[in-house]
Amino acid sequence: MAPVPGSGLAKGLAVTLRTMTKKTVTEQYPDAQPELPPRTRGVIGLFEENCTVCMLCARECPDWCIYIDSHKETVPAATPGGRDRSRNVLDRFAIDFALCMYCGICIEVCPFDALFWSPEFEYAETDIRDLTHERDKLREWMWTVPAPPALDPGAEEPKELAAARKAADKLAAQQQPQEQETDGPGQEDRT
Amino acid sequence: MTLAAASHGFLSPTGVEIAFLLVGLVTFGAAVVTVTTRQLVHAALWLVVALGGLAVEYLLLTAEFIAWVQVLIYVGAVVVLILFGLMLTRAPIGRSPEADSANRWAALTVAVASAAALVWVVVDAFRTTWIDLDGPAAGSTAVTGASLFQNWVLPFEALSVLLLAALVGAIVLSRKARPARAGEASPGGASPSGASRSGTSQTGGAR
Amino acid sequence: MNDALDVTLRLLVVFVVFLAFPLIVGQTEHKVMAHMQGRLGPMYAGGFHGWAQLVADGVKFAQKEDVVPADADRRIFQLAPAVALLPYLLVLLAIPVGPGEGAVGQVVDAGVFFVLAVMGVGVLGSLMAGWSSANKFSLLGGLRTAAQLLAYELPMLLTAASVAMAAGTVSLVGILDAFEWWWLPWQIVGAVVFFVAGLAELQRPPFDMPVADSEIIFGAYTEYTGLRFALFLLAEYAGIVVLCGLTTVLFLGGWHGPWGADGLGWVWTLLKAAVLAFVVIWLRVTYPRLREDQLQKLSWTLLVPLSLAQIALTGIVKVVIA
């Protein structure tokens, strides 16, 4: 059956009228904070302690918006007769958010988990030059990064934990015989 | 209507008469500029002033219906049509030196002759007839309609036949171009049909 | 002297209506359009739901520089907004709001003709603007305006003539005096045709070909800035007010209503006009723009035949009644 002529027009009118009676979807942002998903990619935070100045992020950045300055420090050998170690010390870590296109590649490539997505998004500036944010600001944002989601029950232990536990166990195993040697008589007393 | 040069002196004009004279001067001036200006679109716009002035004159003569029809058809339709045609073909901003006509003296002669004839006829017909402004309007819609459909039905119908002929003519003209156009299939086909449209609307408006 | 006072007062009231009502319609359009699209619309200006948005817009327009393009025809360019706006003011003068002498700016004997004639003059403003801007888009906009006017003036006139035939007078007040409720179904086709043709003449969406922003920037008004541009916008909204008032008076019976006929007639007129203004906005939100050829086709193949049929129907009923 052919549609009644003009029924399409009437349908269009009905749609707009129905929309008018419904609640609007506008987010009144400055008055009301938006409800963002916890993992929203708002800005990039830096966890300085993890950074080794490997420069991977700066090199992979497609629009070269990461600035890193560093110098080398020599750490004296831990054991006598050992070799002095050299270590990179971060002097400056800045991201120019006027250039950043929020691709997240820097976060992906960071091998030491020093960069994180933070849901913070209110960092507009009135001057474009002020959009280059330095390490202190990046660190501040670090504290807004939500904790990683909990593992599934029964999941394999995370590698960091496994490594740490292994080291701790090893240390404990080393200390146990020593303790036994020194405290041997006392133990016997107790038993 | 009284034949009364006696009761209406020419030396003590009323406000309406002064207004009539002034508007007449403006209308005349606008009309002169219309035909003398070198700028095509300005000519059309001065025509608006002239036609509008004429409508005001009708109003002052209490012919309200004629005045509004004058605005509706001449300003609203004919001038728009002229402007449309000008803008569609060419409407340069500034002077167009070639806008001068070579036979302007002949045109002037014809214009003056026809104006003289009209003035003579009107003056001869009405002489010193005065319109009584205080009484019922002599040119109101009701009066015009009554006289049109009681005394002048035949000329009215003859005119409508003329307009019908113009309508049919416009359709015929736009139809004729079709077989020739079928071969070339050019986009130029839009203009003849556009012309026929404007033709119909004009005649429709006039009716 | 009392007469002069009376005239001044009437002119003043009409002028205030002329300035206020278009703004009200514009603000309503802001809000209704927003809500029909699931938005809120202006919320800040003036505090309460952005009621002063258009006032703020006006202040902004007044501050802007008045630019005239170098190649433009200066005087005509500057004159055009006034030519576009003033006719609507004159038309508003003749629209009766309530019964009696007191509720109309000026009783015009040939009201229907006056109103339609003067409304047609307003389009000259767009043509002048389009030509004098020295801009191709403006010229195209002007051309489209002219083509649209030529196409839609005819059905508008014919349907208005149908009402005049029904009432036996061309005076707006006379038409309202003769109005009966059953004219509504009798003239409904004419009403629709008149309203649609009026929309097209005002260049309101979906008939906004002459200002189609995706094709010709803003048509004839492309080169305008500041206050002159605001005047063109004001003319559009004044046009809506005039069209709604006119449709109310001609087809919907103006001050006649089921009850409250004495004293509250003007409320009926305003109410009907407001509903029509809402419909104007509603149509704008709902439908996409017509193409130029569709526009012409709609007028010549649909609206003109319909209005002729309406005239025939009016004539037949009139003869049968007589």
XYZ file of C-alpha atoms in Angstrom:
720
model
C 0.000 0.000 0.000
C 1.325 3.377 -0.951
C 1.883 5.707 1.989
C -0.570 8.530 2.481
C 0.827 11.638 0.809
C 2.246 13.997 3.395
C 2.584 11.297 6.027
C 6.340 11.756 5.928
C 5.920 15.453 6.607
C 3.606 14.731 9.523
C 6.057 12.197 10.889
C 8.820 14.781 10.819
C 6.667 17.238 12.732
C 5.828 14.565 15.276
C 9.502 13.786 15.834
C 10.444 17.395 16.554
C 7.422 17.890 18.786
C 8.188 14.748 20.738
C 11.798 15.804 21.176
C 10.649 19.139 22.536
C 8.667 17.483 25.317
C 11.564 15.291 26.377
C 14.351 16.240 28.723
C 17.272 17.900 27.024
C 20.648 16.256 26.876
C 22.666 19.433 27.328
C 25.439 19.218 29.923
C 25.574 22.542 31.720
C 29.289 22.185 32.188
C 30.598 25.135 34.152
C 27.576 24.951 36.448
C 27.508 21.197 36.719
C 30.542 18.963 36.472
C 30.228 16.341 33.785
C 30.093 12.708 34.825
C 33.035 11.292 32.968
C 34.078 7.647 32.852
C 36.922 7.038 35.341
C 39.468 6.282 32.616
C 38.725 9.418 30.632
C 41.745 10.580 28.684
C 41.885 14.165 29.805
C 45.544 14.997 30.257
C 48.893 13.241 30.610
C 50.410 12.931 34.068
C 54.051 12.147 34.847
C 55.268 9.863 37.612
C 58.806 11.226 37.788
C 60.306 8.464 39.943
C 59.700 5.946 37.187
C 61.252 8.057 34.421
C 64.702 6.967 33.279
C 65.037 9.648 30.590
C 65.085 6.991 27.898
C 63.548 9.570 25.524
C 61.293 7.006 23.892
C 58.216 9.139 24.484
C 59.822 12.251 23.029
C 60.964 10.347 19.983
C 57.705 8.588 19.324
C 55.601 11.699 19.791
C 54.094 12.436 16.358
C 54.054 16.173 16.833
C 57.152 16.568 18.985
C 55.408 18.162 21.891
C 57.491 16.577 24.679
C 60.567 18.414 25.940
C 63.063 16.519 28.055
C 66.313 17.841 29.502
C 68.596 15.712 31.662
C 72.112 15.347 32.877
C 74.231 12.426 33.926
C 75.254 11.808 37.462
C 77.775 9.309 38.679
C 76.760 7.057 41.485
C 79.698 5.729 43.428
C 80.177 2.017 43.384
C 78.104 0.217 45.941
C 80.740 -2.364 46.746
C 84.393 -1.621 47.191
C 86.355 -2.207 44.006
C 83.199 -2.058 41.930
C 82.595 0.168 38.972
C 80.931 3.607 39.347
C 77.477 3.676 37.853
C 76.150 6.594 35.839
C 72.517 7.559 36.091
C 70.300 9.955 34.133
C 68.681 12.672 36.176
C 65.623 14.436 34.840
C 65.972 18.221 34.691
C 62.958 19.161 32.703
C 59.935 17.289 31.461
C 57.339 19.415 29.678
C 54.428 18.673 27.352
C 53.126 21.370 25.031
C 49.397 20.738 25.126
C 48.898 23.260 22.339
C 50.606 20.742 20.074
C 49.605 17.499 21.757
C 46.947 15.629 19.845
C 46.152 13.220 22.651
C 47.147 10.150 20.678
C 48.555 8.521 23.808
C 51.538 7.008 22.019
C 53.946 8.345 24.672
C 51.975 6.511 27.333
C 51.952 3.338 25.285
C 55.678 3.356 24.590
C 56.876 4.286 28.064
C 58.634 1.096 29.242
C 58.761 2.158 32.888
C 55.176 3.305 33.459
C 56.090 6.932 34.043
C 53.276 8.444 31.964
C 49.569 8.037 32.670
C 46.245 9.273 31.397
C 44.518 11.486 33.926
C 40.812 12.372 33.714
C 41.622 16.015 34.564
C 40.508 18.325 31.729
C 40.176 21.837 33.117
C 43.537 23.281 32.192
C 42.588 25.851 29.570
C 44.813 28.915 29.386
C 44.310 32.360 27.921
C 47.731 32.352 26.277
C 48.815 29.551 23.998
C 52.339 29.688 25.415
C 51.008 28.864 28.859
C 49.823 25.515 27.558
C 53.345 24.098 27.837
C 53.065 22.448 31.205
C 56.188 21.610 33.221
C 56.931 18.610 35.379
C 55.467 19.995 38.594
C 52.108 20.429 36.907
C 52.393 17.011 35.283
C 53.120 15.517 38.669
C 50.124 17.228 40.196
C 47.974 15.562 37.585
C 49.560 12.269 38.461
C 47.651 12.264 41.758
C 44.349 12.408 39.871
C 45.111 9.201 38.019
C 42.773 6.517 39.297
C 44.269 3.377 40.732
C 44.582 0.497 38.308
C 41.609 -1.819 38.283
C 41.767 -4.803 40.558
C 42.772 -8.103 39.059
C 40.230 -10.801 38.446
C 40.028 -13.276 41.320
C 42.397 -16.118 40.659
C 44.386 -14.182 38.114
C 48.089 -14.563 37.773
C 50.039 -12.305 40.051
C 51.267 -9.139 38.396
C 54.851 -9.306 37.301
C 55.999 -6.460 39.515
C 54.551 -8.112 42.558
C 55.954 -11.475 41.586
C 59.416 -9.963 41.121
C 59.229 -8.077 44.392
C 58.014 -11.129 46.238
C 60.773 -13.215 44.743
C 63.376 -10.675 45.863
C 61.855 -10.496 49.303
C 61.744 -14.260 49.616
C 65.304 -14.473 48.522
C 66.305 -11.869 51.084
C 64.364 -13.627 53.766
C 65.967 -16.915 52.846
C 69.367 -15.294 53.085
C 68.610 -13.771 56.441
C 67.053 -16.864 57.928
C 70.270 -18.915 58.159
C 72.132 -15.904 59.521
C 69.520 -15.452 62.181
C 69.621 -19.107 62.960
C 73.349 -18.909 63.318
C 73.321 -15.920 65.642
C 70.179 -16.653 67.569
C 70.640 -20.410 67.592
C 71.063 -20.847 71.330
C 68.205 -18.540 72.177
C 65.884 -20.557 69.992
C 66.833 -23.636 71.672
C 66.078 -21.948 74.963
C 62.617 -21.144 73.884
C 61.880 -24.597 72.754
C -18.670 67.573 -7.273
C -19.226 71.222 -7.826
C -18.158 73.332 -10.690
C -16.708 75.940 -8.497
C -13.743 78.039 -9.302
C -15.747 80.507 -7.310
C -15.796 78.625 -4.023
C -12.234 77.297 -4.366
C -9.711 80.000 -4.975
C -6.384 79.075 -6.517
C -4.540 81.534 -4.334
C -5.357 79.937 -0.994
C -4.450 76.316 -1.441
C -5.235 73.780 1.242
C -2.669 71.475 2.778
C -3.753 68.571 0.610
C -3.263 70.639 -2.522
C 0.219 71.666 -1.490
C 1.086 68.068 -0.712
C -0.311 67.007 -4.050
C 1.851 69.532 -5.830
C 5.019 68.615 -3.944
C 4.552 64.888 -4.429
C 3.866 65.595 -8.078
C 7.165 67.463 -8.363
C 9.025 64.611 -6.696
C 7.352 62.095 -8.977
C 8.209 64.150 -12.030
C 11.798 64.566 -10.906
C 12.157 60.850 -10.226
C 10.711 60.062 -13.624
C 13.184 62.415 -15.342
C 16.096 60.863 -13.446
C 14.820 57.416 -14.398
C 15.298 58.091 -18.090
C 18.441 60.198 -17.815
C 20.586 58.284 -15.341
C 23.424 56.255 -16.777
C 23.183 53.592 -14.089
C 20.795 50.858 -15.100
C 19.741 49.637 -11.671
C 19.445 53.181 -10.385
C 16.996 53.831 -13.188
C 14.851 50.934 -12.003
C 15.006 52.164 -8.421
C 14.096 55.719 -9.425
C 11.182 54.138 -11.248
C 10.083 52.785 -7.886
C 10.123 56.318 -6.494
C 8.152 57.622 -9.458
C 5.549 54.863 -9.248
C 5.332 55.227 -5.486
C 4.827 58.972 -5.887
C 2.036 58.257 -8.305
C 0.419 55.971 -5.734
C 0.575 58.780 -3.187
C -1.107 61.088 -5.716
C -3.901 58.556 -6.113
C -4.249 58.451 -2.354
C -4.503 62.239 -2.186
C -7.214 62.045 -4.822
C -9.041 59.603 -2.485
C -8.601 56.736 -4.949
C -7.322 54.391 -2.274
C -7.968 51.162 -4.111
C -6.133 52.323 -7.231
C -3.228 53.486 -5.100
C -2.678 50.112 -3.426
C -3.113 48.238 -6.668
C -0.538 50.580 -8.181
C 1.921 49.658 -5.435
C 1.065 45.981 -5.586
C 1.451 45.556 -9.312
C 3.969 48.167 -10.370
C 6.307 48.334 -7.399
C 5.734 44.825 -6.132
C 5.714 42.945 -9.408
C 6.808 44.958 -12.424
C 9.843 46.620 -10.888
C 10.871 43.374 -9.249
C 10.605 41.787 -12.667
C 12.719 44.547 -14.213
C 15.327 44.206 -11.494
C 15.262 40.438 -11.894
C 15.859 40.790 -15.608
C 18.632 43.331 -15.085
C 20.391 41.221 -12.493
C 19.992 38.071 -14.546
C 21.534 39.589 -17.665
C 23.868 42.392 -16.617
C 23.748 44.941 -13.885
C 27.118 46.633 -13.571
C 27.718 48.831 -10.568
C 28.558 52.280 -11.839
C 27.855 54.007 -15.124
C 27.149 52.216 -18.345
C 28.132 54.568 -21.180
C 26.311 52.477 -23.760
C 23.043 52.974 -21.876
C 22.412 56.099 -23.942
C 19.945 55.695 -26.731
C 20.634 57.184 -30.132
C 17.010 58.049 -30.761
C 16.481 59.950 -27.563
C 15.145 62.983 -29.399
C 12.491 60.877 -31.074
C 11.649 59.374 -27.693
C 11.413 62.798 -26.139
C 9.109 63.968 -28.908
C 6.816 60.992 -28.469
C 6.833 61.405 -24.688
C 6.030 65.089 -24.812
C 3.324 64.520 -27.422
C 1.622 61.775 -25.426
C 1.948 63.769 -22.210
C 0.398 66.781 -23.922
C -2.422 64.649 -25.271
C -3.116 63.142 -21.841
C -2.989 66.456 -20.045
C -5.287 67.973 -22.625
C -7.800 65.136 -22.359
C -7.802 65.186 -18.571
C -8.066 68.947 -18.323
C -10.805 69.024 -20.933
C -12.737 66.268 -19.198
C -12.605 67.527 -15.638
C -11.875 71.261 -15.844
C -12.552 72.583 -12.373
C -14.199 69.591 -10.814
C -13.409 69.329 -7.138
C -13.468 66.300 -4.933
C -15.383 66.765 -1.723
C -12.987 65.436 0.896
C -15.520 65.538 3.716
C -18.129 63.354 2.030
C -17.897 59.624 1.271
C -14.724 58.758 -0.599
C -15.263 58.948 -4.328
C -12.580 56.380 -5.089
C -13.125 53.853 -2.317
C -13.026 50.164 -3.069
C -16.783 49.809 -2.974
C -17.343 52.686 -5.387
C -14.606 51.501 -7.731
C -15.931 47.956 -7.697
C -19.487 49.022 -8.316
C -18.604 51.241 -11.243
C -16.212 48.664 -12.654
C -18.705 45.824 -12.648
C -21.797 47.880 -13.486
C -20.667 50.419 -16.062
C -17.396 49.006 -17.349
C -17.894 45.239 -17.404
C -17.326 44.886 -21.130
C -13.943 46.702 -21.225
C -12.944 44.797 -18.118
C -13.706 41.455 -19.713
C -12.045 42.508 -22.962
C -8.920 43.363 -20.974
C -8.956 40.007 -19.263
C -9.173 38.330 -22.672
C -6.135 40.373 -23.696
C -4.254 39.183 -20.639
C -5.317 35.626 -21.338
C -3.917 36.005 -24.838
C -0.641 37.211 -23.335
C -0.645 34.204 -21.037
C -1.206 31.773 -23.874
C 1.415 33.592 -25.924
C 3.977 33.190 -23.164
C 3.265 29.469 -22.966
C 3.508 29.086 -26.737
C 6.816 30.947 -26.802
C 8.315 28.787 -24.121
C 7.005 25.620 -25.767
C 8.473 26.478 -29.141
C 12.024 26.329 -27.896
C 11.667 22.764 -26.772
C 12.247 20.711 -29.966
C 15.308 22.814 -30.813
C 16.648 22.311 -27.351
C 16.161 18.576 -27.276
C 19.212 18.037 -29.470
C 21.710 20.180 -27.634
C 20.390 19.540 -24.118
C 22.012 22.666 -22.789
C 21.295 24.215 -19.417
C 20.207 27.362 -21.246
C 16.715 25.940 -21.250
C 16.080 27.475 -17.886
C 15.727 31.016 -19.124
C 12.805 30.627 -21.553
C 10.738 28.790 -18.994
C 11.694 31.382 -16.408
C 10.465 34.086 -18.736
C 7.145 32.340 -19.152
C 6.789 32.085 -15.409
C 7.359 35.716 -14.848
C 4.931 36.427 -17.640
C 2.190 34.422 -16.018
C 2.771 35.931 -12.649
C 2.618 39.409 -14.060
C -0.637 38.837 -15.851
C -1.977 36.994 -12.847
C -1.116 39.904 -10.633
C -2.724 42.329 -13.038
C -5.973 40.475 -12.957
C -5.687 68.383 19.808
C -7.193 65.180 21.166
C -6.979 63.685 17.701
C -3.268 64.333 17.472
C -2.752 62.728 20.862
C -4.780 59.721 19.773
C -2.769 59.308 16.580
C 0.532 59.683 18.411
C -0.517 57.128 20.969
C -1.535 54.620 18.311
C 1.683 55.088 16.379
C 3.669 54.696 19.574
C 1.887 51.473 20.496
C 2.362 50.049 17.019
C 6.028 51.026 17.117
C 6.562 49.352 20.468
C 4.803 46.225 19.212
C 6.962 46.384 16.107
C 10.117 46.423 18.223
C 9.027 44.005 20.934
C 7.136 41.246 19.152
C 9.884 40.291 16.701
C 12.250 39.969 19.643
C 9.767 37.777 21.473
C 9.387 35.603 18.397
C 13.158 35.464 18.022
C 13.668 34.454 21.621
C 10.932 31.835 21.310
C 12.667 30.535 18.244
C 15.940 30.241 20.165
C 14.318 28.233 22.915
C 11.825 26.160 20.913
C 14.408 25.258 18.314
C 16.873 24.266 21.006
C 14.401 22.049 22.817
C 13.257 20.451 19.578
C 16.876 19.488 19.053
C 17.307 18.261 22.621
C 19.301 21.325 23.641
C 18.674 24.082 26.153
C 19.427 27.147 24.064
C 20.660 30.394 25.611
C 20.766 30.136 29.398
C 22.939 32.968 30.674
C 22.022 36.370 29.237
C 19.679 38.139 31.626
C 19.858 35.456 34.267
C 16.613 33.566 33.871
C 16.852 31.074 30.995
C 18.658 33.563 28.809
C 15.650 35.806 28.305
C 17.853 38.767 27.342
C 19.847 36.937 24.691
C 18.478 39.039 21.835
C 19.070 42.245 23.787
C 22.664 41.151 24.188
C 22.796 40.373 20.471
C 21.479 43.826 19.714
C 24.155 45.431 21.888
C 26.762 43.353 20.111
C 25.483 44.363 16.669
C 25.469 48.018 17.678
C 29.121 47.826 18.646
C 30.277 46.298 15.393
C 31.886 48.266 12.646
C 29.641 49.254 9.784
C 31.525 48.046 6.738
C 30.626 49.008 3.193
C 32.570 47.093 0.530
C 34.817 49.251 -1.624
C 33.132 48.322 -4.897
C 29.612 48.542 -3.527
C 27.060 51.088 -4.601
C 27.294 52.993 -1.376
C 23.991 54.781 -1.059
C 21.825 51.880 -2.160
C 23.792 49.515 0.031
C 23.077 51.699 3.029
C 19.466 52.306 2.149
C 18.517 48.673 1.601
C 17.946 47.616 5.257
C 15.479 50.446 5.772
C 13.589 49.499 2.612
C 13.432 45.928 3.860
C 12.220 46.824 7.343
C 9.842 49.768 6.991
C 7.101 48.020 4.972
C 6.468 45.617 7.829
C 6.021 48.535 10.187
C 3.437 49.992 7.824
C 1.638 46.654 7.531
C 1.502 46.282 11.282
C -0.347 49.583 11.349
C -3.281 48.092 9.476
C -3.742 44.774 11.271
C -6.745 44.860 13.607
C -6.138 43.203 16.946
C -9.544 43.487 18.551
C -13.036 44.623 17.640
C -13.787 48.298 17.366
C -11.847 51.355 16.326
C -9.537 51.274 19.304
C -7.675 48.095 18.474
C -6.173 48.911 15.110
C -3.405 51.365 14.257
C -5.191 52.777 11.250
C -8.297 51.465 9.514
C -7.484 51.042 5.838
C -10.380 50.739 3.466
C -8.647 48.370 1.038
C -6.783 46.600 3.829
C -6.001 43.351 2.047
C -4.562 45.151 -0.938
C -2.630 47.560 1.242
C -1.091 44.794 3.282
C -0.086 42.612 0.363
C 1.171 45.547 -1.687
C 3.366 46.919 1.054
C 4.699 43.492 1.985
C 5.796 43.060 -1.615
C 7.808 46.267 -1.364
C 9.893 44.798 1.427
C 11.463 42.393 -1.006
C 12.911 45.365 -2.876
C 15.247 45.797 0.087
C 16.703 42.336 -0.481
C 17.070 43.025 -4.193
C 18.836 46.317 -3.539
C 21.121 44.673 -1.011
C 21.882 41.812 -3.370
C 22.747 44.034 -6.282
C 24.622 46.810 -4.506
C 26.957 44.546 -2.518
C 29.215 43.909 -5.532
C 29.390 40.282 -4.529
C 28.470 37.267 -6.623
C 26.825 35.455 -3.745
C 24.777 38.516 -2.920
C 23.700 38.827 -6.537
C 22.665 35.175 -6.621
C 20.771 35.696 -3.396
C 18.996 38.694 -4.878
C 18.074 36.733 -7.983
C 16.674 33.907 -5.931
C 14.736 36.376 -3.831
C 13.162 37.873 -6.925
C 12.327 34.495 -8.439
C 10.786 33.373 -5.169
C 8.724 36.528 -4.808
C 7.375 36.220 -8.345
C 6.411 32.616 -7.716
C 4.750 33.033 -4.347
C 3.087 36.424 -4.634
C 0.454 34.908 -6.916
C -0.939 32.150 -4.650
C -0.863 34.590 -1.747
C -2.926 37.126 -3.659
C -5.348 34.514 -4.933
C -6.071 33.057 -1.506
C -6.444 36.521 -0.009
C -8.870 37.261 -2.831
C -10.807 34.137 -1.894
C -11.346 35.444 1.633
C -12.259 38.853 0.299
C -14.859 37.166 -1.927
C -16.258 35.259 1.016
C -16.563 38.386 3.130
C -17.619 40.661 0.302
C -15.104 43.303 1.338
C -11.372 43.923 1.098
C -11.177 45.705 4.417
C -9.482 43.647 7.123
C -11.901 44.890 9.750
C -14.803 44.156 7.410
C -13.579 40.623 6.827
C -13.436 40.031 10.573
C -16.886 41.500 11.082
C -18.286 39.075 8.527
C -16.455 36.080 9.927
C -18.413 32.953 10.864
C -16.937 29.859 12.437
C -17.700 27.642 9.442
C -15.369 29.749 7.305
C -12.600 27.804 8.948
C -13.245 24.506 7.109
C -14.464 26.429 4.074
C -11.223 28.394 3.638
C -8.808 25.873 5.117
C -7.050 25.156 1.818
C -6.656 28.845 1.215
C -5.297 29.305 4.717
C -2.636 26.669 4.224
C -1.666 28.018 0.820
C -1.524 31.571 2.151
C 0.610 30.562 5.107
C 3.025 28.502 3.034
C 3.337 31.211 0.396
C 3.890 33.767 3.142
C 6.668 31.650 4.602
C 8.272 31.478 1.185
C 7.988 35.218 0.743
C 9.684 35.760 4.100
C 12.433 33.341 3.021
C 11.938 31.278 6.121
C 13.166 27.707 6.147
C 12.307 25.407 4.465
C 12.053 28.100 1.787
C 15.294 29.888 2.583
C 16.932 29.368 -0.795
C 17.853 33.071 -1.107
C 20.002 32.927 2.023
C 21.039 29.265 1.792
C 24.200 29.489 3.848
C 25.712 26.260 2.569
C 25.469 27.469 -1.026
C 25.646 31.251 -1.165
C 26.958 32.280 2.278
C 24.036 34.436 3.352
C 22.585 35.529 0.041
C 21.859 39.206 -0.317
C 22.996 39.972 3.236
C 26.479 38.479 2.895
C 28.310 41.815 2.955
C 26.326 43.396 5.758
C 27.694 43.935 9.230
C 26.620 45.448 12.493
C 23.398 47.319 12.813
C 22.389 47.069 9.151
C 22.634 43.312 9.312
C 20.591 43.367 12.506
C 17.936 45.383 10.683
C 17.637 42.667 8.046
C 17.248 40.057 10.768
C 14.686 42.231 12.497
C 12.833 42.516 9.190
C 12.650 38.743 8.975
C 11.148 38.426 12.426
C 8.850 41.385 11.935
C 7.769 39.552 8.792
C 6.862 36.512 10.876
C 4.783 38.660 13.195
C 3.029 40.280 10.254
C 2.397 36.997 8.466
C 1.012 35.325 11.577
C -1.178 38.313 12.347
C -2.422 38.438 8.797
C -3.215 34.733 8.614
C -5.042 35.067 11.910
C -7.088 37.982 10.662
C -7.862 36.586 7.224
C -8.451 32.914 7.927
C -8.683 32.186 11.634
C -11.219 34.791 12.607
C -8.983 37.169 14.533
C -10.742 38.230 17.716
C -13.590 35.716 17.383
C -13.324 32.885 19.855
C -15.560 30.303 21.496
C -15.932 32.512 24.566
C -14.892 35.840 26.005
C -15.856 37.679 22.844
C -16.397 41.001 24.575
C -13.346 42.744 25.875
C -10.963 39.845 25.504
C -10.985 39.660 21.711
C -7.428 40.886 21.425
C -6.285 37.948 23.547
C -7.686 35.600 20.929
C -5.863 37.416 18.160
C -2.563 37.314 20.019
C -3.077 33.695 20.989
C -3.773 32.570 17.436
C -0.849 34.585 16.096
C 1.419 33.090 18.751
C 0.378 29.561 17.815
C 1.084 30.357 14.176
C 4.486 31.780 15.087
C 5.190 28.536 16.889
C 4.236 26.640 13.742
C 6.646 28.817 11.743
C 9.461 27.831 14.082
C 8.323 24.226 14.149
C 8.432 24.001 10.363
C 11.877 25.527 10.343
C 13.226 22.943 12.745
C 11.578 20.007 11.040
C 12.196 20.339 7.340
C 15.341 20.613 5.251
C 15.692 23.354 2.681
C 13.968 22.941 -0.654
C 16.007 23.072 -3.825
C 15.397 26.035 -6.116
C 13.546 23.949 -8.723
C 11.484 22.194 -6.059
C 10.584 25.592 -4.729
C 9.323 26.826 -8.071
C 7.552 23.549 -8.729
C 5.745 23.652 -5.405
C 4.385 27.076 -6.172
C 3.384 26.678 -9.803
C 2.143 23.096 -9.794
C 0.632 22.873 -6.335
C -0.079 26.166 -4.621
C -1.441 28.078 -7.615
C -3.873 25.308 -8.668
C -4.938 24.844 -5.053
C -5.607 28.541 -4.614
C -7.576 28.635 -7.874
C -9.615 25.678 -6.655
C -10.197 27.512 -3.389
C -11.476 30.547 -5.298
C -13.819 28.337 -7.286
C -15.094 26.712 -4.104
C -15.572 30.082 -2.468
C -17.499 31.304 -5.481
C -19.770 28.244 -5.578
C -20.556 28.349 -1.862
C -21.146 32.071 -2.059
C -23.631 31.666 -4.903
C -25.399 28.783 -3.166
C -25.759 30.794 0.031
C -27.045 33.806 -1.829
